[in-house]
XYZ file of C-alpha atoms in Angstrom:
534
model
C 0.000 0.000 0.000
C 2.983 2.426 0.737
C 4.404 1.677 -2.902
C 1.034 2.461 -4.449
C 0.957 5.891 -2.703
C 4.366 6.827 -3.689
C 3.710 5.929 -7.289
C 0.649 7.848 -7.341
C 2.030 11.213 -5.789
C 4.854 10.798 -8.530
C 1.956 10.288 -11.266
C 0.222 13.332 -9.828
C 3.296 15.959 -9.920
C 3.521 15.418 -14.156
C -0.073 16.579 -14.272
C 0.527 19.579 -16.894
C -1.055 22.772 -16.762
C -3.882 23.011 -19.920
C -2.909 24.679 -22.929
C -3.555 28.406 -23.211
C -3.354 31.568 -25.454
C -0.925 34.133 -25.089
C 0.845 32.607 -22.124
C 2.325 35.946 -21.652
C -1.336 37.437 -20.386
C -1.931 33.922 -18.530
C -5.246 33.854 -19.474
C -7.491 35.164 -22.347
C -6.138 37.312 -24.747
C -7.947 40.758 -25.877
C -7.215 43.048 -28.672
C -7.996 45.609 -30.331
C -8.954 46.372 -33.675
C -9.486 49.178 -36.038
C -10.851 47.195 -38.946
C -11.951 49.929 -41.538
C -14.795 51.936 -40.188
C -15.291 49.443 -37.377
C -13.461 49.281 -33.970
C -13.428 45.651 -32.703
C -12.439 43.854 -29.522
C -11.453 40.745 -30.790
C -11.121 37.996 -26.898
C -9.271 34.567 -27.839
C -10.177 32.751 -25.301
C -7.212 30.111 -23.573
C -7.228 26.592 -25.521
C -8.132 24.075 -22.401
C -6.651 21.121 -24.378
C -4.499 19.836 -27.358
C -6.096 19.288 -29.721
C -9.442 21.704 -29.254
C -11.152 24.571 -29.475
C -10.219 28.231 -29.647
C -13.243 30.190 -29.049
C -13.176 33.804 -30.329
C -15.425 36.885 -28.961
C -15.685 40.321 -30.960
C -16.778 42.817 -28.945
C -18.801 45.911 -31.060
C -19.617 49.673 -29.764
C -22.310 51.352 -30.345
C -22.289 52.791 -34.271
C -20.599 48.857 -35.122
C -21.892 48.749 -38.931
C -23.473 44.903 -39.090
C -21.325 42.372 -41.767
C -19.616 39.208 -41.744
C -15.979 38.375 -40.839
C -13.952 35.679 -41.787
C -11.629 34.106 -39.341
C -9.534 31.479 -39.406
C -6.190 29.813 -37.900
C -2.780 29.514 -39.498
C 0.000 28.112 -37.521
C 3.218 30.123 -38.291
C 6.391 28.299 -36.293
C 9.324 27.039 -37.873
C 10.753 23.503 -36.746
C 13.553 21.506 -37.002
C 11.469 19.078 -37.906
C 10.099 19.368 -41.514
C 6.784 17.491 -41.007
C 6.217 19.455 -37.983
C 5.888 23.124 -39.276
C 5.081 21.855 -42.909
C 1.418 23.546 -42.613
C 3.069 26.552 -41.692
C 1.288 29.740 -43.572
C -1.457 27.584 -44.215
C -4.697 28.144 -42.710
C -5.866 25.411 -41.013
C -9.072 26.441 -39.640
C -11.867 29.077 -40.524
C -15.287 30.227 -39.491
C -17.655 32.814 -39.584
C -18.624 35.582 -37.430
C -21.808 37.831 -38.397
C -21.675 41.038 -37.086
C -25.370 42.534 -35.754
C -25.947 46.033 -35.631
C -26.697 46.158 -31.981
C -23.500 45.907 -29.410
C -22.609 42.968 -28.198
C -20.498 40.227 -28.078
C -20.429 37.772 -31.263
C -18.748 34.462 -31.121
C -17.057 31.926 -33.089
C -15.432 28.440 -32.676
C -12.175 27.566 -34.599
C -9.551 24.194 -34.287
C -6.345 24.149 -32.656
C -4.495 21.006 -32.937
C -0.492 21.379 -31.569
C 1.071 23.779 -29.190
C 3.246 26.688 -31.202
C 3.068 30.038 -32.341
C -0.336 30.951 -34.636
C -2.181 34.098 -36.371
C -6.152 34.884 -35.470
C -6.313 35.945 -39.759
C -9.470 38.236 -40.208
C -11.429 39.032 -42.932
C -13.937 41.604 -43.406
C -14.225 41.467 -47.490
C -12.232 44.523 -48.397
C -8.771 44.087 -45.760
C -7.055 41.722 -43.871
C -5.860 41.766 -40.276
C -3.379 39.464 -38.501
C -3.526 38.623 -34.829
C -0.002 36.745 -33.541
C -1.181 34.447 -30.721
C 0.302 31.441 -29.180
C -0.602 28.303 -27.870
C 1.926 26.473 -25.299
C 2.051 22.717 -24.797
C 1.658 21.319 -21.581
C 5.208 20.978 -20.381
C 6.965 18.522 -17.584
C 9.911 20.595 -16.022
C 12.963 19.386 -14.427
C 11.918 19.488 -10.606
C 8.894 17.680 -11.048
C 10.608 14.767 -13.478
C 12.829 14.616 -10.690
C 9.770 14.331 -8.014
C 7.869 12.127 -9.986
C 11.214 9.739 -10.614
C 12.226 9.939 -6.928
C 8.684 8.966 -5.899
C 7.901 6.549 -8.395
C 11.731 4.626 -8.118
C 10.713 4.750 -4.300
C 8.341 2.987 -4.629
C 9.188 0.192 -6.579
C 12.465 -0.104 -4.471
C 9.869 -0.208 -1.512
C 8.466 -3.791 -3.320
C 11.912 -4.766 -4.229
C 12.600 -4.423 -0.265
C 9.611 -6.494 0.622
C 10.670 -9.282 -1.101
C 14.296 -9.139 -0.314
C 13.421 -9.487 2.729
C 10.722 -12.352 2.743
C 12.997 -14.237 0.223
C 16.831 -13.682 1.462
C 18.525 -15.514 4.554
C 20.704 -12.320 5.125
C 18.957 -9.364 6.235
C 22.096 -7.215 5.293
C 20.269 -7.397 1.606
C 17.606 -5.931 2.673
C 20.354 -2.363 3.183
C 20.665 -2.372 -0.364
C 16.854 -1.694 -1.347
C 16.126 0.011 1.317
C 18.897 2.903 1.085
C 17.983 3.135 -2.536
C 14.461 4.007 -1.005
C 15.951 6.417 1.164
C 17.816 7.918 -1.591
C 14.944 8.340 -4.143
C 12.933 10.196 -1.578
C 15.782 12.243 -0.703
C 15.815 13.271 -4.505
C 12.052 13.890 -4.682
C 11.792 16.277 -1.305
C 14.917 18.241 -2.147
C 13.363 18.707 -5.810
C 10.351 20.083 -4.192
C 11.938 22.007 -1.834
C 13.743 23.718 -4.988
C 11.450 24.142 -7.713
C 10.149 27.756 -6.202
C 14.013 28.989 -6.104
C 14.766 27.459 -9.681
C 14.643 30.149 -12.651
C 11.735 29.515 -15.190
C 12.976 29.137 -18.702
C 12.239 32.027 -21.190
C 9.167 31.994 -22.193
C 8.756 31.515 -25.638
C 6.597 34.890 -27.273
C 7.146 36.632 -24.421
C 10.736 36.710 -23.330
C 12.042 34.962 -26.673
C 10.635 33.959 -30.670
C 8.401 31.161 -30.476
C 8.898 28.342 -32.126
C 7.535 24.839 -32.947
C 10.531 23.145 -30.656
C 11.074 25.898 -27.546
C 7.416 25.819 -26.989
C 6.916 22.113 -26.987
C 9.901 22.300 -24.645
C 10.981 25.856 -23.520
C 13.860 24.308 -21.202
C 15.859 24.044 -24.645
C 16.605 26.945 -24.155
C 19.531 27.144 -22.330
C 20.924 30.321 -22.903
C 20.425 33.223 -19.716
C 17.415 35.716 -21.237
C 17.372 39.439 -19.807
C 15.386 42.062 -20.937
C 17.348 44.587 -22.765
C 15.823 48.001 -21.855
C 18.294 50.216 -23.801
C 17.975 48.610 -27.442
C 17.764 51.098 -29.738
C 14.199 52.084 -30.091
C 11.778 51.016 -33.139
C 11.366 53.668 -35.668
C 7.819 54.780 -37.123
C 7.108 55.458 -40.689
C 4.022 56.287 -42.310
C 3.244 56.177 -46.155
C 1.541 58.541 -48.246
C -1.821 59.452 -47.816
C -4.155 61.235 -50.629
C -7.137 61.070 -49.185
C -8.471 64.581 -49.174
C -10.584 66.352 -46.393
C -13.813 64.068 -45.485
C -12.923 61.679 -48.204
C -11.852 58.002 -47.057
C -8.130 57.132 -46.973
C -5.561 54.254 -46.141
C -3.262 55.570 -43.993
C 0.010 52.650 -43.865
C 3.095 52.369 -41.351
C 5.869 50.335 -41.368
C 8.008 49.731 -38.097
C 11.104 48.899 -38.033
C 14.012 47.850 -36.142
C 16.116 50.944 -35.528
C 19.534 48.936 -35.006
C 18.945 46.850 -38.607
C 16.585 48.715 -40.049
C 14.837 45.266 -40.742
C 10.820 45.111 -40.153
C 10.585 45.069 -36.330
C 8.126 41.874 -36.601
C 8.236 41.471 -32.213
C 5.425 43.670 -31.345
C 3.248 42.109 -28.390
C 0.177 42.559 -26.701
C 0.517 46.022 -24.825
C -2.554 47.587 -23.074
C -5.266 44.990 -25.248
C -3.321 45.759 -28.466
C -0.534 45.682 -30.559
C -0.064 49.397 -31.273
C -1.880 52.224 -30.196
C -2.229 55.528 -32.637
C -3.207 58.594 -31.380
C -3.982 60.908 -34.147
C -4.707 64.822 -32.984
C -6.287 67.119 -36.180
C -6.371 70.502 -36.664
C -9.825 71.469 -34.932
C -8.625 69.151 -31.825
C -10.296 66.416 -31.908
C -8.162 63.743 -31.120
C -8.670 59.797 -32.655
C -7.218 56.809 -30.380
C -7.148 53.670 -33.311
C -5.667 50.453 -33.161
C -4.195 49.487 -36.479
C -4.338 46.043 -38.035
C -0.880 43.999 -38.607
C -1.083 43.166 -42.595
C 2.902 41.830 -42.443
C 5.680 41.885 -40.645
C 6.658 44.950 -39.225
C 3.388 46.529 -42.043
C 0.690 47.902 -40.181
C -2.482 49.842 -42.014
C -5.734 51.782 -40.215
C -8.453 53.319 -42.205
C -9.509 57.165 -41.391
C -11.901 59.916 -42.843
C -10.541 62.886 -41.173
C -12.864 65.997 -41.443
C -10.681 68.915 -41.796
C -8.086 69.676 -44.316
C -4.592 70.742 -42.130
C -2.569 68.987 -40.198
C -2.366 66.046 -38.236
C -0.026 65.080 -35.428
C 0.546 61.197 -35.426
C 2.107 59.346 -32.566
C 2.345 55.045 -32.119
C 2.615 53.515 -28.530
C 3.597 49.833 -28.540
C 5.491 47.328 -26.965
C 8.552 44.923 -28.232
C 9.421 41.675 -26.812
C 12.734 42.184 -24.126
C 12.357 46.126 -25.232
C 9.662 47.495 -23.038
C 7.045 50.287 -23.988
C 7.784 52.919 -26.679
C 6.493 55.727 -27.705
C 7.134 56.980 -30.972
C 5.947 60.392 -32.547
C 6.224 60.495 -36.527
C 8.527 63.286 -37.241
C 6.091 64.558 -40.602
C 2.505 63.994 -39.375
C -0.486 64.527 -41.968
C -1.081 67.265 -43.893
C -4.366 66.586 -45.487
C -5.686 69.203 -48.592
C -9.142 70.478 -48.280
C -11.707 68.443 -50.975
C -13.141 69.933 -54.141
C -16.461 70.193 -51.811
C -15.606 71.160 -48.893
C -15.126 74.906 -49.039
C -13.049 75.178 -45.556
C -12.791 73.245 -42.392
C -15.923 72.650 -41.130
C -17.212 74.319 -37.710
C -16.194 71.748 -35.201
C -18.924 70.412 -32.545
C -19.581 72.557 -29.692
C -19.546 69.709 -27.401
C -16.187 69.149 -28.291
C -14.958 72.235 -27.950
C -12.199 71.839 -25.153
C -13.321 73.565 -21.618
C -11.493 74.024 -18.334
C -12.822 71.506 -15.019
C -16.348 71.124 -14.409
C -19.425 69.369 -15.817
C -20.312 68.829 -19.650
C -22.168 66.994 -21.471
C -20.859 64.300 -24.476
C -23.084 62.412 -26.307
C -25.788 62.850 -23.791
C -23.296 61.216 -20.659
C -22.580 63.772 -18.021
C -19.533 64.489 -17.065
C -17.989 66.305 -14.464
C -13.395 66.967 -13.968
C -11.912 68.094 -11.168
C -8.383 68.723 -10.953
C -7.751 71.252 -8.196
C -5.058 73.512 -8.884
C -2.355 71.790 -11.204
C 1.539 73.287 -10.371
C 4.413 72.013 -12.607
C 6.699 69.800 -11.060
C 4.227 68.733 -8.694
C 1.750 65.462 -8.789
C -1.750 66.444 -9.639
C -4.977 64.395 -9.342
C -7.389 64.747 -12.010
C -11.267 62.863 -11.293
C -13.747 62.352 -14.102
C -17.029 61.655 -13.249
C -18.421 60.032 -16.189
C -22.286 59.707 -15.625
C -23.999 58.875 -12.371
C -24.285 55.146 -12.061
C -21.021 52.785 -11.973
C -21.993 50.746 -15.636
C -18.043 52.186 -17.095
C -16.563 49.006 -18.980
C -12.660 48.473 -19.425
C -11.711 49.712 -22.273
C -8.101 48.342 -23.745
C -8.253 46.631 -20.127
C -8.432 50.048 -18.253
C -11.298 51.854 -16.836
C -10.469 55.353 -18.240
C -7.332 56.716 -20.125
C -5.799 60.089 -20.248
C -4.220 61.483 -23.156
C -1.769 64.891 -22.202
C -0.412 67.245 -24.817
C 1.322 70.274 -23.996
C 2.729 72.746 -22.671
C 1.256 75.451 -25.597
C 0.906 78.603 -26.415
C -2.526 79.500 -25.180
C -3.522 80.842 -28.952
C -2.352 77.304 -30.028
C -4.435 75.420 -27.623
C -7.735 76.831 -28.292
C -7.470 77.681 -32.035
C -9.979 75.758 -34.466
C -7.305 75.307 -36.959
C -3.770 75.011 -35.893
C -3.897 72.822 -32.733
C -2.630 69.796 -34.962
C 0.391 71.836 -36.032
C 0.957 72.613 -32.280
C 0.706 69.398 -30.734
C 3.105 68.139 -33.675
C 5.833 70.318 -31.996
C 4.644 70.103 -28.373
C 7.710 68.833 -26.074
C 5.053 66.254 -23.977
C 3.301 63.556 -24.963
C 1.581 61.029 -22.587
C -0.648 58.233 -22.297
C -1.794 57.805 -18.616
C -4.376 54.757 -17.494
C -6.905 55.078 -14.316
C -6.240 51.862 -12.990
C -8.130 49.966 -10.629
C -11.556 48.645 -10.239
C -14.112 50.280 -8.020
C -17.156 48.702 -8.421
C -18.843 50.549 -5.143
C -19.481 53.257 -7.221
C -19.341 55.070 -3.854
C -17.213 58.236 -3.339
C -15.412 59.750 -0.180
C -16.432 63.188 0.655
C -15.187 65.952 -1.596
C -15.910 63.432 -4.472
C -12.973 61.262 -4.385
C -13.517 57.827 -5.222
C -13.665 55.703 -2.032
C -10.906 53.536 -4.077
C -8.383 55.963 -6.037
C -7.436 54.759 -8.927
C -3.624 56.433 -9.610
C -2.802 56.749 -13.221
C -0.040 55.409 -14.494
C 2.508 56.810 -16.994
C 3.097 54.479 -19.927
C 5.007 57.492 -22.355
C 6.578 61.021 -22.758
C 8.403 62.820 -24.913
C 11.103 65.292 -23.558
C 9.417 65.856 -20.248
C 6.021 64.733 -18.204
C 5.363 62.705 -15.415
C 3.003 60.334 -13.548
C 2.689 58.551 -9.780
C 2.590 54.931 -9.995
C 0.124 53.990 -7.195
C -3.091 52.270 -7.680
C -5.876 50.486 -6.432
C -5.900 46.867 -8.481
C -9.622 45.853 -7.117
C -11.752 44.138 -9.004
C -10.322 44.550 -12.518
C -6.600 42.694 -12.442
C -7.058 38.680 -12.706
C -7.118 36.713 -10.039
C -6.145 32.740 -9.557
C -4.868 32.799 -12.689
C -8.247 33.933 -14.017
C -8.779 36.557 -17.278
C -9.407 40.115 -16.262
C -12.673 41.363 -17.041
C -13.803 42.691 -20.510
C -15.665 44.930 -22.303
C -18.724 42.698 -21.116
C -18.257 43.674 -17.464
C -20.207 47.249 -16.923
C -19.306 47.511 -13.223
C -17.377 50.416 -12.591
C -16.996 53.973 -11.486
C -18.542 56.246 -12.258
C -15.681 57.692 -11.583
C -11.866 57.482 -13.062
C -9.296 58.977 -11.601
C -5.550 59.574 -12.987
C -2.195 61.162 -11.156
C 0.082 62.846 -13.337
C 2.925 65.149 -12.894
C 2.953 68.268 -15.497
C 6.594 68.910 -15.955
C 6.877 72.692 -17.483
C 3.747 75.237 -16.664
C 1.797 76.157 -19.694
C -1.705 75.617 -21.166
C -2.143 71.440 -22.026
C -4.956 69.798 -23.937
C -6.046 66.804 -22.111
C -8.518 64.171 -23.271
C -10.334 61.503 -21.296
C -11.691 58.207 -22.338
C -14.185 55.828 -21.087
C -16.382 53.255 -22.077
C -20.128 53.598 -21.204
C -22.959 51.906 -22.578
C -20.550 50.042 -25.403
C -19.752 53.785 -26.539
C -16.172 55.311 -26.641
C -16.386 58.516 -24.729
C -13.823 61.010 -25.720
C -14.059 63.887 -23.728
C -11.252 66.963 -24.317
C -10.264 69.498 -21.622
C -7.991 72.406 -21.343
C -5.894 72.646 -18.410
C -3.565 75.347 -16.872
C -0.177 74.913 -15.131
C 0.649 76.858 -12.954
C 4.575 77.431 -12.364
C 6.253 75.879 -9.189
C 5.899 78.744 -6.640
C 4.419 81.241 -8.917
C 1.130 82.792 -8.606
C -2.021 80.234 -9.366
């Protein structure tokens, strides 16, 4: 009976983990998408075994046109093994997703059938995206071969005992088996002891390529892995766009590595997406897309920008080993008026950027306060966004915070030459309210009874944030997926700390997602010097 146990307790330490997407996230992956007029949440959700399913959610917002998609798998990792990646490029599964016009959450079912690096390929008639996901294997590591020998070799030494000593005439015999019993479990306990203090290997698509062989067996990789924070940074490109004022255009980038100038194909999941473009026009209004990977390193996003003038463009995205980066294109836009248009057109007074206090977007409420701000010193900004707490995560956040600045006060509330401005403004940041207050009850003063800091993810030449936050409710737990789009549990209201570097007038926009719509709501703020007059 003591043999059995041991064998079993070795059997039960090889147990493997299930499969899963994006091994990086732990859990289920989300991205987003700007797929031509539409912006999509696409959710892979983790593959629970080999071979099986890989069920795929798009999210829609409100304005979502209704269509079909086509998606399908293709498995991209190379092997040493020929007949192992030979359907490489090939795609392997597909299925359809129709699109209502009502918000929501649309599903579809496609087949995974190994462990390796893949691409979510969708199709919306007219332009192709390319989502890089991966699938791990379930993997036996070192320390728990060594448990699961020590137990199991135990154990059968245990028997081997037994009948040594029913069988031999010397009992010194039955030393031999039974030190061997002492020595396997020696080798078992000290393994478990161990395993927390051994290294992990790299993690293949996170901390290395993925491929076919490392993420069958990601202990093949020997070699130490460190993440290399000083590479030189990606550079952004964008290609020529003739779309006039109001008129439809393609609008392509290419990113590329800005040691080899090779196609920078390592781009991961940052923030629910590959790369984040923050486009600021003219009149103001600011656009926060997500374009779609075509090819390596080739990335494309539809617009129709209104006004002829021009646009400041800036990328935010994240490379495997080489941290977050934010990139501003050194040309921008400059798009020519159309044969119709007769002049910019008068932008929306709703959008017209105001100092703290309540306004109203799209019918939602919304009331800033941001007492005081003084350069060099950190400054709380709170956004009520309606009354009830129904915000979803957006890009896995409750509210974002874009920061331009400082200007010229002319600059930052013209109609026609803010794009120009924020083009050659010194700061640029991208700052998250993190946490997840689902109270929806405030401390007096209206502070949320959970403050959610904001966190700096980019600057250029100046800017700051304070890194303190309230993870509640939104960050995964027990290995779970952090909520989605799905979840409409929080706020109402969103809170961000940032540090203003230089005093000066800033354009500031806030984001959050409220009844499956994209609130974008711009402010004007002023700094105050450090020790001057308020």
């Amino acid at each position: 009976m003591a043999a059995a146990v041991l064998c079993v307790l070795g059997l039960s330490v090889i147990v493997g983990s299930p499969a899963r997407a994006d091994s990086t996230a732990g859990g289920d992956l989300q991205v987003a998408q700007t797929l031509g007029d539409r912006e999509l949440t696409f959710i892979l959700r983790r593959v629970t075994g080999l071979p099986g399913p890989l069920h795929v959610d798009v999210l829609t917002h409100r304005g979502t046109a209704a269509g079909t998609l086509r998606l399908g798998t293709v498995p991209t990792g190379a092997s040493a093994d020929r007949a192992e990646g030979s359907s490489a490029g090939t795609t392997t599964s597909s299925a359809p997703v129709e699109l209502g016009g009502a918000p929501g959450s649309y599903s579809a079912a496609l087949n995974i059938d190994r462990a390796g690096p893949w691409e979510l390929v969708v199709d919306d008639g007219s332009r192709t995206a390319r989502i890089p996901f991966m699938v791990p294997g379930q993997v036996t590591s070192p320390p728990e071969l060594a448990v699961f020998g020590g137990f199991v070799t135990a154990g059968v030494l245990m028997l081997v005992t037994l009948f040594v000593a029913v069988r031999a005439r010397r009992g010194v015999w039955v030393l031999l088996p039974a030190g061997g019993v002492v020595a396997a479990l020696t080798v078992a306990v000290t393994a478990a002891l161990l395993s927390t203090s051994l290294p992990l290997p790299p993690e293949p698509g996170g901390q290395v390529d993925a491929t076919n062989d490392n993420v069958t067996d990601p202990y093949s990789v020997v070699r130490p892995v460190t993440n290399d924070y000083s590479r030189p940074p990606a550079s952004l490109e964008l290609g020529s766009y003739t779309a006039r004022a109001a008129e439809r255009g393609r609008l392509r980038l290419s990113v590329t590595d800005g040691s080899t100038g090779l196609p920078a194909d390592d781009l991961v999941v940052h923030d629910g997406a590959l790369m984040h473009l923050l486009v600021i026009g003219p009149t103001g209004e600011l656009w926060h897309l997500h374009p779609v990977r075509t090819a390596p390193g080739s990335y494309e996003v539809q617009l129709r920008l209104p006004a002829a003038g021009h646009y400041a463009v800036s990328a935010e995205f994240a490379r495997r080993g080489g941290g977050v980066q934010q990139v501003r294109s050194a040309t921008g836009l400059t798009v020519a008026d159309g044969p119709a248009r007769g002049g910019a057109p008068a932008p929306r007074p709703e959008l017209a950027p105001r100092g703290p206090g309540t306004r109203t977007i799209d019918g939602v409420s919304v009331r800033l306060s941001a007492p005081s701000p003084t350069a060099g010193e950190a400054t709380t900004l709170t956004a009520r966004v309606g009354d009830t707490p129904t915000l979803q995560p957006w890009l896995g956040m409750v509210g974002h915070m874009i920061v331009v600045g400082p200007l010229d006060r002319a600059d930052a509330t013209s109609p026609t030459r803010m794009g120009q401005a924020a083009q050659d403004a010194p700061v640029w940041a991208h700052g998250h309210s993190m946490g997840g207050d689902m109270s929806g009850h405030s401390a007096p003063g209206g502070a949320p009874a959970h403050d959610m800091a904001g966190m700096r993810h980019g600057t250029h030449a100046g800017g700051g944030g304070a890194e303190a936050s309230s993870m509640s409710g939104l960050m995964p737990l027990n290995g779970d997926s952090p909520a989605d789009e799905t979840v409409a549990a929080y706020g109402p209201d969103a809170s961000f700390v940032y540090t203003f570097s230089r005093p000066g007038y800033y354009r500031v926009w806030i984001q959050a997602e409220r009844d499956s719509a994209i609130l974008t709501i711009p402010y004007l703020l002023h700094v105050s010097p450090a020790g001057g007059a308020k």
